[in-house]
PDB file of C-alpha atoms in Angstrom:
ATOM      1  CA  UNK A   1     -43.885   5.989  28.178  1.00  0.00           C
ATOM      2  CA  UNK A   2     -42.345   5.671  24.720  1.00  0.00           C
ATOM      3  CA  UNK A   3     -43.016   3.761  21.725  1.00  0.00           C
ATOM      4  CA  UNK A   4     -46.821   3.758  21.786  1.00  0.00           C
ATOM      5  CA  UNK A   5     -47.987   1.001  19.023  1.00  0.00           C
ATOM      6  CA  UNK A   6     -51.137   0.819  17.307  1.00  0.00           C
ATOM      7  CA  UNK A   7     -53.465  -2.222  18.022  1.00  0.00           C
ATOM      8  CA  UNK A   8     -52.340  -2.087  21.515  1.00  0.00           C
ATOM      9  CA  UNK A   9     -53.854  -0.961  24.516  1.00  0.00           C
ATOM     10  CA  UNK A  10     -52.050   0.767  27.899  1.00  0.00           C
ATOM     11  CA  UNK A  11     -52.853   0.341  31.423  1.00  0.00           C
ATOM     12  CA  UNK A  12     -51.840   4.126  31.887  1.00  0.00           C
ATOM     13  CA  UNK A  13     -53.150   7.894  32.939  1.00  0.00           C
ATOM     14  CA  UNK A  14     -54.252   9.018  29.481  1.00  0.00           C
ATOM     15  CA  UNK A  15     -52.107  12.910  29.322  1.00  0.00           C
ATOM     16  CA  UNK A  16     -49.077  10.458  30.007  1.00  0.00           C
ATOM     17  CA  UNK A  17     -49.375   8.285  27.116  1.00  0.00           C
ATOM     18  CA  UNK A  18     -50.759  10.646  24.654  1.00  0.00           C
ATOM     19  CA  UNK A  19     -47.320  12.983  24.961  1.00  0.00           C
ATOM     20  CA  UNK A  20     -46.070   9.502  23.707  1.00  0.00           C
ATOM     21  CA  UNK A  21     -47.503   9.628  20.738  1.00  0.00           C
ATOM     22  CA  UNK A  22     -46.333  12.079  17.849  1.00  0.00           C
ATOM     23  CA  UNK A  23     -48.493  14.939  16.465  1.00  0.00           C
ATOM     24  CA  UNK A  24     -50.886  14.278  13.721  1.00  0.00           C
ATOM     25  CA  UNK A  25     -50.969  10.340  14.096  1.00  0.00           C
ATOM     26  CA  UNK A  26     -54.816   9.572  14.850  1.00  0.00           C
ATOM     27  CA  UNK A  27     -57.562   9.484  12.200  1.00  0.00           C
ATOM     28  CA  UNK A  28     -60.448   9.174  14.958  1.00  0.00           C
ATOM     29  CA  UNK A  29     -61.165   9.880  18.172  1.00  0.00           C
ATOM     30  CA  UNK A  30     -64.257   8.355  20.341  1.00  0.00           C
ATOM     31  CA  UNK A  31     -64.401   8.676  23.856  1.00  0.00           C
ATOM     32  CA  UNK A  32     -66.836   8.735  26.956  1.00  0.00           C
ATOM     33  CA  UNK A  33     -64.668  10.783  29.831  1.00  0.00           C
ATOM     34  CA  UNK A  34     -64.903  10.304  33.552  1.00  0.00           C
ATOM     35  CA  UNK A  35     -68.784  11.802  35.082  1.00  0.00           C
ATOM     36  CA  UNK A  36     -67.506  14.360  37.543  1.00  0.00           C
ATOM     37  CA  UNK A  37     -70.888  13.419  39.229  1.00  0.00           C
ATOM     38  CA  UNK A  38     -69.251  11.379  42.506  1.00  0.00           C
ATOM     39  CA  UNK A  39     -70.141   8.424  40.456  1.00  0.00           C
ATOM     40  CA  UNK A  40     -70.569   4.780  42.231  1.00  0.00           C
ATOM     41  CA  UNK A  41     -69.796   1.686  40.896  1.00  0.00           C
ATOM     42  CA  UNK A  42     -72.282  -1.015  42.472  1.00  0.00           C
ATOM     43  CA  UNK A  43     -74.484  -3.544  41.527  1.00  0.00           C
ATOM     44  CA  UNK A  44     -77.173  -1.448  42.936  1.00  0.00           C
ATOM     45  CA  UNK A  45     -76.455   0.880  40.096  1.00  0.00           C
ATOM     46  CA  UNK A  46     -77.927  -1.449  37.136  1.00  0.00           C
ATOM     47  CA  UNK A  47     -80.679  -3.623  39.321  1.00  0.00           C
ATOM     48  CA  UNK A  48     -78.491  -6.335  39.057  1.00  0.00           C
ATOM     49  CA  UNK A  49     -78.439  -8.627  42.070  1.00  0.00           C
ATOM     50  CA  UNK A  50     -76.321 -11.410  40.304  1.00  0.00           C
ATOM     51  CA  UNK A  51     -73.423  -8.908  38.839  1.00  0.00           C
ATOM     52  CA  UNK A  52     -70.298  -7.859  39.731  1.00  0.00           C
ATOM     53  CA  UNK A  53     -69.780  -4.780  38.873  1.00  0.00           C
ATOM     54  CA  UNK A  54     -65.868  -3.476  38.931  1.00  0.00           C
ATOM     55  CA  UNK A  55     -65.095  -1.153  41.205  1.00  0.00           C
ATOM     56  CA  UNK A  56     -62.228   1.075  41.216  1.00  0.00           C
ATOM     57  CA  UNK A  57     -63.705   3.397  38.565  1.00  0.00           C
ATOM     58  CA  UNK A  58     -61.565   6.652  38.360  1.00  0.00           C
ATOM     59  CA  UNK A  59     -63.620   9.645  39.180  1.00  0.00           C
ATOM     60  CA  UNK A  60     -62.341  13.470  38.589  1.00  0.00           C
ATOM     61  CA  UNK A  61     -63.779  15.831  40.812  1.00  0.00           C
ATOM     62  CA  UNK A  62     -66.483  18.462  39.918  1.00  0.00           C
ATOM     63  CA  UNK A  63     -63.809  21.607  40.202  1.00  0.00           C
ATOM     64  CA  UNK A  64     -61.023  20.118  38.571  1.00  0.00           C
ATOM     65  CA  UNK A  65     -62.995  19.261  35.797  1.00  0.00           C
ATOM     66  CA  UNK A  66     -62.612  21.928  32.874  1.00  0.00           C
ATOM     67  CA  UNK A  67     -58.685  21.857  33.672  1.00  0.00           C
ATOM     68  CA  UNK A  68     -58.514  18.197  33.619  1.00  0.00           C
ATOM     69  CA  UNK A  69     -60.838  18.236  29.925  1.00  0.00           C
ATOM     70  CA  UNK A  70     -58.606  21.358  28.989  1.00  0.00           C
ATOM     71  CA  UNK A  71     -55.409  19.055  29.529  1.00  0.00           C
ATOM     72  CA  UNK A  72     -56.443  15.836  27.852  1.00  0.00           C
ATOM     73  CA  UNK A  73     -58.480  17.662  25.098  1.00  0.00           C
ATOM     74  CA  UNK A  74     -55.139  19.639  24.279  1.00  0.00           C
ATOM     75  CA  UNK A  75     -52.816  16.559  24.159  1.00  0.00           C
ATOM     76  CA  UNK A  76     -56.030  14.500  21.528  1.00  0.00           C
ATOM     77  CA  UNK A  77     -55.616  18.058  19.676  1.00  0.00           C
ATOM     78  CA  UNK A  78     -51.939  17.617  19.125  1.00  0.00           C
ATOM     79  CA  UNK A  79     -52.164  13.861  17.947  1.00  0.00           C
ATOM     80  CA  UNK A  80     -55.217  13.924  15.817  1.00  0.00           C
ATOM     81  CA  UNK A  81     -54.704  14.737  12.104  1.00  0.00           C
ATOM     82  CA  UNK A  82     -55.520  17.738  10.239  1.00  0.00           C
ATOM     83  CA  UNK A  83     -58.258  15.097   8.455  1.00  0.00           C
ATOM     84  CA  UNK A  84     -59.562  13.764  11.692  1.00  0.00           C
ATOM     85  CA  UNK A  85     -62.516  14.052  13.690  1.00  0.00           C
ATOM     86  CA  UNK A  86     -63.728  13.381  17.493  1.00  0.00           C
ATOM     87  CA  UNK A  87     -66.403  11.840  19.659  1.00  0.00           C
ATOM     88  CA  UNK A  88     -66.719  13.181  22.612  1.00  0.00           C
ATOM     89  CA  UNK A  89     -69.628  11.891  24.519  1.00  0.00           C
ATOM     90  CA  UNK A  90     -71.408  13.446  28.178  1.00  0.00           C
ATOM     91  CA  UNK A  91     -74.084  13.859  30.355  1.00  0.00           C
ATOM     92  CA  UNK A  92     -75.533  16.920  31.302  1.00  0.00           C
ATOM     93  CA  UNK A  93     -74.154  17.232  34.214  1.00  0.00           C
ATOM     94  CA  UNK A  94     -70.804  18.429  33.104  1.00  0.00           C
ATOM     95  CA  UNK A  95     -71.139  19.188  29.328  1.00  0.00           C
ATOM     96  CA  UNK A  96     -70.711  23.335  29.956  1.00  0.00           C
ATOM     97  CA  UNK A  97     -67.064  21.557  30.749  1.00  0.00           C
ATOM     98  CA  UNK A  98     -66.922  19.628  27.466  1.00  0.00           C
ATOM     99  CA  UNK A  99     -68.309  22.589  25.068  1.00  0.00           C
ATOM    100  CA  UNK A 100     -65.759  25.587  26.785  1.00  0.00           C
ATOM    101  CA  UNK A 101     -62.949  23.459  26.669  1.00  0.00           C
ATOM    102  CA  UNK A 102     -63.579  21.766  22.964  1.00  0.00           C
ATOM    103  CA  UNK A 103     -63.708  25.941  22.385  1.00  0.00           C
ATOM    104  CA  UNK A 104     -60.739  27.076  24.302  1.00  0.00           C
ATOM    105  CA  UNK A 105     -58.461  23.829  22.764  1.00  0.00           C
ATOM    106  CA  UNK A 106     -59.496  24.871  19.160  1.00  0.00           C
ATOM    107  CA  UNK A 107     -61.983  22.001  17.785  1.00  0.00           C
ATOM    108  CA  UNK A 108     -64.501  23.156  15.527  1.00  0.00           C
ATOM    109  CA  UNK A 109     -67.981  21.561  16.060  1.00  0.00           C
ATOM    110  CA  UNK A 110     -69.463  19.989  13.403  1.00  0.00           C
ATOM    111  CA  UNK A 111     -72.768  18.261  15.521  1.00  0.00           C
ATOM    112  CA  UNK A 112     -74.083  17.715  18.310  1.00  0.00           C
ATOM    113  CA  UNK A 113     -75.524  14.504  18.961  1.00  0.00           C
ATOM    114  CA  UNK A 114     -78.024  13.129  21.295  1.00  0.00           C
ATOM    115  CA  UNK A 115     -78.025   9.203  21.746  1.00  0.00           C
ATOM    116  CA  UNK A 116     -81.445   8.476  23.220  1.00  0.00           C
ATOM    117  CA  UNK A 117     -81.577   5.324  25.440  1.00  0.00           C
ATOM    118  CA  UNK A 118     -84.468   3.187  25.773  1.00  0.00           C
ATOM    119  CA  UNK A 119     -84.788   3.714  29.820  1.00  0.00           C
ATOM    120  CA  UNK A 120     -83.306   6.048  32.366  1.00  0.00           C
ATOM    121  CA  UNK A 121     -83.540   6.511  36.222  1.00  0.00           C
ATOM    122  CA  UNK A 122     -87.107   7.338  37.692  1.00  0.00           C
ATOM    123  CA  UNK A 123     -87.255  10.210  39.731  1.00  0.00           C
ATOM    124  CA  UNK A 124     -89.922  12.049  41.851  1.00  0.00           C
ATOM    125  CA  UNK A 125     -89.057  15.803  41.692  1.00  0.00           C
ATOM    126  CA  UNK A 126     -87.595  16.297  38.012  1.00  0.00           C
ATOM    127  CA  UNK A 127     -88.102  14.360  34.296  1.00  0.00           C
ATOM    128  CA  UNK A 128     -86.294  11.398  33.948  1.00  0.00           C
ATOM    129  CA  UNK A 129     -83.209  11.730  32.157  1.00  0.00           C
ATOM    130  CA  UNK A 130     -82.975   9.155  29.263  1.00  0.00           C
ATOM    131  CA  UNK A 131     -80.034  10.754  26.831  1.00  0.00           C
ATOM    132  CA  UNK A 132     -76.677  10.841  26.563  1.00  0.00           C
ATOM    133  CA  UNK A 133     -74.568  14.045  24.508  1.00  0.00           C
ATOM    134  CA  UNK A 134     -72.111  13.128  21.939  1.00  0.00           C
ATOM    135  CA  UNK A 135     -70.360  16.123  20.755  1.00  0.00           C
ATOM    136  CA  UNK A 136     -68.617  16.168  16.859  1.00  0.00           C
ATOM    137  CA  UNK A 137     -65.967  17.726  16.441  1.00  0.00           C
ATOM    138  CA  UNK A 138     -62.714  18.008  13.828  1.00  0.00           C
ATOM    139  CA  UNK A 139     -59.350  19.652  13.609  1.00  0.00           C
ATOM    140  CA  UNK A 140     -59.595  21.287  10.081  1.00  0.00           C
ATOM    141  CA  UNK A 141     -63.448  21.740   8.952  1.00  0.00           C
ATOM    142  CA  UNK A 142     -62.089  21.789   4.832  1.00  0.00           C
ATOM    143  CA  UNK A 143     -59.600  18.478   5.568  1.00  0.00           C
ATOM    144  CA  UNK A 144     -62.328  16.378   7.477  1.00  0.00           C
ATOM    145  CA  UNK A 145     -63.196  13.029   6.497  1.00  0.00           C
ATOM    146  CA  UNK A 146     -66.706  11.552   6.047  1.00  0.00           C
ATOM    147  CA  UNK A 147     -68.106   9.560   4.274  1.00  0.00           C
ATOM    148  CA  UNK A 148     -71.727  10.136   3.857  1.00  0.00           C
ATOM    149  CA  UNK A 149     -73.129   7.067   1.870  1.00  0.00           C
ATOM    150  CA  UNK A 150     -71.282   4.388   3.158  1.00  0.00           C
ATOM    151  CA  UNK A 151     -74.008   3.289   5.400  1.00  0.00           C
ATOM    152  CA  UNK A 152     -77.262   3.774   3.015  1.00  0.00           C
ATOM    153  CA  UNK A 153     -77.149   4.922  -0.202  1.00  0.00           C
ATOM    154  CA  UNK A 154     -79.157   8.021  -1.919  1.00  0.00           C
ATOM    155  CA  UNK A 155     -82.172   5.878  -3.031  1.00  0.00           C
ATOM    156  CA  UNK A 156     -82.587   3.341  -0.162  1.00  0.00           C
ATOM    157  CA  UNK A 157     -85.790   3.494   1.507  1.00  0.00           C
ATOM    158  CA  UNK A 158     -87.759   1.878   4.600  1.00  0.00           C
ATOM    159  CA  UNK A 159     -90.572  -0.063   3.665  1.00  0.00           C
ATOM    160  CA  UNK A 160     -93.216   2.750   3.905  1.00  0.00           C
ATOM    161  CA  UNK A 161     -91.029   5.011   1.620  1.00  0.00           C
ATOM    162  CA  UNK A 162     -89.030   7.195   3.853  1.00  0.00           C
ATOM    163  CA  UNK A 163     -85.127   7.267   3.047  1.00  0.00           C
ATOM    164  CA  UNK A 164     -82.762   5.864   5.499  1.00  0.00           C
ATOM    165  CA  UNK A 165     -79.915   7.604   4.446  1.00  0.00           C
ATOM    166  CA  UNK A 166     -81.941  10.777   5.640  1.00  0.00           C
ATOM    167  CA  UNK A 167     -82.756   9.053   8.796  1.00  0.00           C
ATOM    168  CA  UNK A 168     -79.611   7.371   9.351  1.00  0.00           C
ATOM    169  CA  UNK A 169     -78.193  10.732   9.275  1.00  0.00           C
ATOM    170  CA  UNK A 170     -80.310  12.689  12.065  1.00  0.00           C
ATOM    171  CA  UNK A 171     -78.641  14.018  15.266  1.00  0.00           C
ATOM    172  CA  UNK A 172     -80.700  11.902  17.216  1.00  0.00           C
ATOM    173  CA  UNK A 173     -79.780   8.266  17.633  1.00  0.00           C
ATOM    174  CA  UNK A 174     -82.317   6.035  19.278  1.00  0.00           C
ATOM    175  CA  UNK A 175     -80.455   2.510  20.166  1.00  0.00           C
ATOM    176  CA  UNK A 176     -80.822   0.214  22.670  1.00  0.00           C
ATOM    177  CA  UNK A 177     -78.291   0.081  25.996  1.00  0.00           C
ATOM    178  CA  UNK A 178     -76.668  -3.093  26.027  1.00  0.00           C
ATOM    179  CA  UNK A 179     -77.069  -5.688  28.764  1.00  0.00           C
ATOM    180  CA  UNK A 180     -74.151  -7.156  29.931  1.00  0.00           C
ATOM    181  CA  UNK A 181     -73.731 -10.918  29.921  1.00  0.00           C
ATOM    182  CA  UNK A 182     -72.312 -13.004  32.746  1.00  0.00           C
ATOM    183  CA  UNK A 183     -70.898 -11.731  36.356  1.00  0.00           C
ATOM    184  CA  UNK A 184     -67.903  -9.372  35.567  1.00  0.00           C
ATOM    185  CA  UNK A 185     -68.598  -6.088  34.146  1.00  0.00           C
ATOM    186  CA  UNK A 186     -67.642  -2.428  33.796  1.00  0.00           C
ATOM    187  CA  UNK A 187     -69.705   0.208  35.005  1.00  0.00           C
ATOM    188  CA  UNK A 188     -69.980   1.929  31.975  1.00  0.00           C
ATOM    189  CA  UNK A 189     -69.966   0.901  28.286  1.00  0.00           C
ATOM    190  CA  UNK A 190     -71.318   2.657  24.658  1.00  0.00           C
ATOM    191  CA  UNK A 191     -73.279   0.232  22.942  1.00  0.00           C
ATOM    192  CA  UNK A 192     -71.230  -1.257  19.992  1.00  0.00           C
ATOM    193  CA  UNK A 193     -73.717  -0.037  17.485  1.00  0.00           C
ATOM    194  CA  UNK A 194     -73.049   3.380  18.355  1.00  0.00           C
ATOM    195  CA  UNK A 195     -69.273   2.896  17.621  1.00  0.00           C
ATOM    196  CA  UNK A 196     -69.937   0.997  14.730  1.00  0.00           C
ATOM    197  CA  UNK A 197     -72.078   3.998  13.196  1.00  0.00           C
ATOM    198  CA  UNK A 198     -69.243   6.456  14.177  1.00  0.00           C
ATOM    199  CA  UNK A 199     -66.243   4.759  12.643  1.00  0.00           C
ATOM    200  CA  UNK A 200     -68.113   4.236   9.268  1.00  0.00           C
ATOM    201  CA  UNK A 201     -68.937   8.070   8.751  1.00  0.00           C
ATOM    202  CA  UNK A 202     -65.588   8.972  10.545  1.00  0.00           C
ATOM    203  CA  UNK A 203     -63.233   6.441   8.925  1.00  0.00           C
ATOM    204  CA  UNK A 204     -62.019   3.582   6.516  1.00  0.00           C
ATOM    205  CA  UNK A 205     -60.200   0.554   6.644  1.00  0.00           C
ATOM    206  CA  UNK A 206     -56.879   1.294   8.047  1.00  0.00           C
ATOM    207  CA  UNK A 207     -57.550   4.284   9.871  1.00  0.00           C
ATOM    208  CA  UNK A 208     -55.725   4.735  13.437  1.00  0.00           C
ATOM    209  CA  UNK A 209     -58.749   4.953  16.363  1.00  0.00           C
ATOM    210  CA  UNK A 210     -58.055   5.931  19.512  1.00  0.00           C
ATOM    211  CA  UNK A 211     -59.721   5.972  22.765  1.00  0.00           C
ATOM    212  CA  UNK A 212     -58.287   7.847  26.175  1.00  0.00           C
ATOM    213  CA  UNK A 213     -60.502   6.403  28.291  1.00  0.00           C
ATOM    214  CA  UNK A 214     -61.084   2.630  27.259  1.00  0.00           C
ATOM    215  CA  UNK A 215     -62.667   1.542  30.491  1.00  0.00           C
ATOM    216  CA  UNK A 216     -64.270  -1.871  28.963  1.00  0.00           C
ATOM    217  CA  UNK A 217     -62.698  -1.499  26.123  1.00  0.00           C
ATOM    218  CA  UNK A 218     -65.822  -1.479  23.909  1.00  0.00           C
ATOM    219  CA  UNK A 219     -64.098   1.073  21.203  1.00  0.00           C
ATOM    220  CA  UNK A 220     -60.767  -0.848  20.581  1.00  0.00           C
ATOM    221  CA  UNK A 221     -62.993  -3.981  20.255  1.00  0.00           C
ATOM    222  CA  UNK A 222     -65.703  -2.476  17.871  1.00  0.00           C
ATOM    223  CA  UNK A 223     -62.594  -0.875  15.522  1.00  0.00           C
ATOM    224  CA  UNK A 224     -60.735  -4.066  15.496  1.00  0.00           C
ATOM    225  CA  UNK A 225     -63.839  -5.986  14.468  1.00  0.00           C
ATOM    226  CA  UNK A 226     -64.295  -3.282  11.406  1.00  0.00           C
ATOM    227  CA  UNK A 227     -60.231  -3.468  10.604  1.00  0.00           C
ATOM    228  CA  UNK A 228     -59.506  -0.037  11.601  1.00  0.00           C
ATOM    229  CA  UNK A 229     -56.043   0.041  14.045  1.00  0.00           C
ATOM    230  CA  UNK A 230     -56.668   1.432  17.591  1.00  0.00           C
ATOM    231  CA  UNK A 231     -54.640   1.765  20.632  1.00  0.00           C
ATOM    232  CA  UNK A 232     -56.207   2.905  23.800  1.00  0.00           C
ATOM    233  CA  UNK A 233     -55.078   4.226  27.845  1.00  0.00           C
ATOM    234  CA  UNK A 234     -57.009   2.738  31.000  1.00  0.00           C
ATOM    235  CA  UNK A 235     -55.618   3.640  34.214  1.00  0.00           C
ATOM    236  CA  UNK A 236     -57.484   1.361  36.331  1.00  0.00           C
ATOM    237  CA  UNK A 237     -55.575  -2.110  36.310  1.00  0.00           C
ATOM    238  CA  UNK A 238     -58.643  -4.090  36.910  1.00  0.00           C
ATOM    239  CA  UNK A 239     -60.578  -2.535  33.911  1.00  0.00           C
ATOM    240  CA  UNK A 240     -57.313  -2.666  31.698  1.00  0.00           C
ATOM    241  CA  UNK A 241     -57.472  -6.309  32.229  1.00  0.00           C
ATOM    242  CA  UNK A 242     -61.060  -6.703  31.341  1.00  0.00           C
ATOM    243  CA  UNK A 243     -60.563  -4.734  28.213  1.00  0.00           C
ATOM    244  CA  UNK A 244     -57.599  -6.563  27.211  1.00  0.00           C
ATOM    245  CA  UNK A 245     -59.249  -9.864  27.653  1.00  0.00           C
ATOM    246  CA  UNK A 246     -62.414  -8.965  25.660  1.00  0.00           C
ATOM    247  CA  UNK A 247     -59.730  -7.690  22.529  1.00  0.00           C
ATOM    248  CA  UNK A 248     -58.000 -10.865  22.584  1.00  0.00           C
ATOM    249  CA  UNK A 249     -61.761 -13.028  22.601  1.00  0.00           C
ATOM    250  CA  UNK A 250     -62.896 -10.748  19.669  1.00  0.00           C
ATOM    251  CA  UNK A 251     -65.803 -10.542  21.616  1.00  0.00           C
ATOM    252  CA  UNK A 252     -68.212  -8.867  19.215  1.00  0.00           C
ATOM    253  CA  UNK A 253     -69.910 -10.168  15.348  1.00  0.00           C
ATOM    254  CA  UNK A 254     -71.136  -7.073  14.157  1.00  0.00           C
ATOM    255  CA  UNK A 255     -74.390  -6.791  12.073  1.00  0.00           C
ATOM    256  CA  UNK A 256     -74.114  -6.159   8.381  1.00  0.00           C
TER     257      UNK A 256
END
């Protein structure tokens, strides 16, 4: 590939397109990677009888896993800035993956995160699993942007007192999973709140956003609602196509 653009999105494998893109070029990075948990995309999965979910979803198997993270992590290493940060978000299942190769690449953690969902999948023999890992990281800990108060100020407070900023600011995010409306869907997508909150700690108005694995496209759509750029890779056609359509619809009116 050559000539990547910002506020575009590729229907490509994501280690291709990012050697298209020249070092220190991306302000942000957020990004949920492929399981490695022999993942199925049905209707069955979401209790859905009148969806259709997409198949076609691009799975990575469990032992090629850290090399495959090593690979992609390296190449979102290259591009970001010496300012930026990343998003990395994972289940449990393969997160000693995320954390050795985040380590062995050369990101610094700043957080990490756990986005608590309002149900998970009932089970018999273990607890139910009901969060999601997001794992904050940067390129340069002293060049790092944030911006701390952009959100809640110093002296706003709930109404019994307690400060939001405070609260706004804790490593553990309860919000709501989205439903999905109509029949055609993606198996997975971040809730747009969650994106929201992470491009206006992580970013400004401007600010390149980038996303190597844009399966719905719900991060390209949430950074073009807030006027950052973004450009994104989806190697499944079908998906590509769905995201695509949702940027063009400006799908999403974000809250205040």
């Amino acid at each position: 590939m050559k000539n990547i653009s910002f506020n575009r999105i590729y229907n490509t494998n994501c280690i291709d397109g990012m050697k298209s893109i020249l070092p220190n070029k991306i302000d942000l990075i957020v990004t949920d990677p492929p399981f490695a948990i022999d993942f199925k995309a049905t209707r069955q999965n979401y209790n859905r009888t009148a969806s259709r979910v997409m198949q076609g979803y691009n799975e990575i198997k469990q032992k090629d896993y850290y090399d495959f993270t090593f690979q992609w992590m390296s190449e979102a290493f290259r591009i970001l800035k010496k300012s930026g940060s990343m998003y990395v978000f994972s289940g449990w299942n393969n997160l000693k993956d995320i954390l050795n190769a985040l380590d062995s690449v050369g990101f610094t953690t700043i957080n990490h995160i756990i986005w608590k969902y309002q149900f998970g999948v009932v089970t018999s023999r273990k607890y139910v699993t009901s969060h999601y890992h997001c794992i904050y990281v940067c390129k340069d800990e002293k060049k790092r942007k944030f911006y701390p108060f952009v959100r809640f100020k110093k002296t706003d407070r709930t109404q019994d007192g307690h400060s939001l900023h405070y609260r706004d600011k804790e490593d553990v995010w309860e919000i709501k999973r989205e439903y999905w409306t109509g029949d055609k869907k993606t198996p997975t997508k971040l809730p747009a709140e969650i994106i929201k909150k992470i491009l206006q700690y992580s970013s400004k108005t401007g600010d390149v956003v980038f996303d190597p694995f844009l399966g719905s496209g719900q991060v390209a759509v949430v950074s073009k609602m807030l006027k950052r750029k973004y450009v994104g890779f989806e190697i499944v056609p079908e998906y590509y196509d769905f995201a695509k359509n949702r940027l063009d619809r400006n799908q999403y009116r974000l809250k205040a």
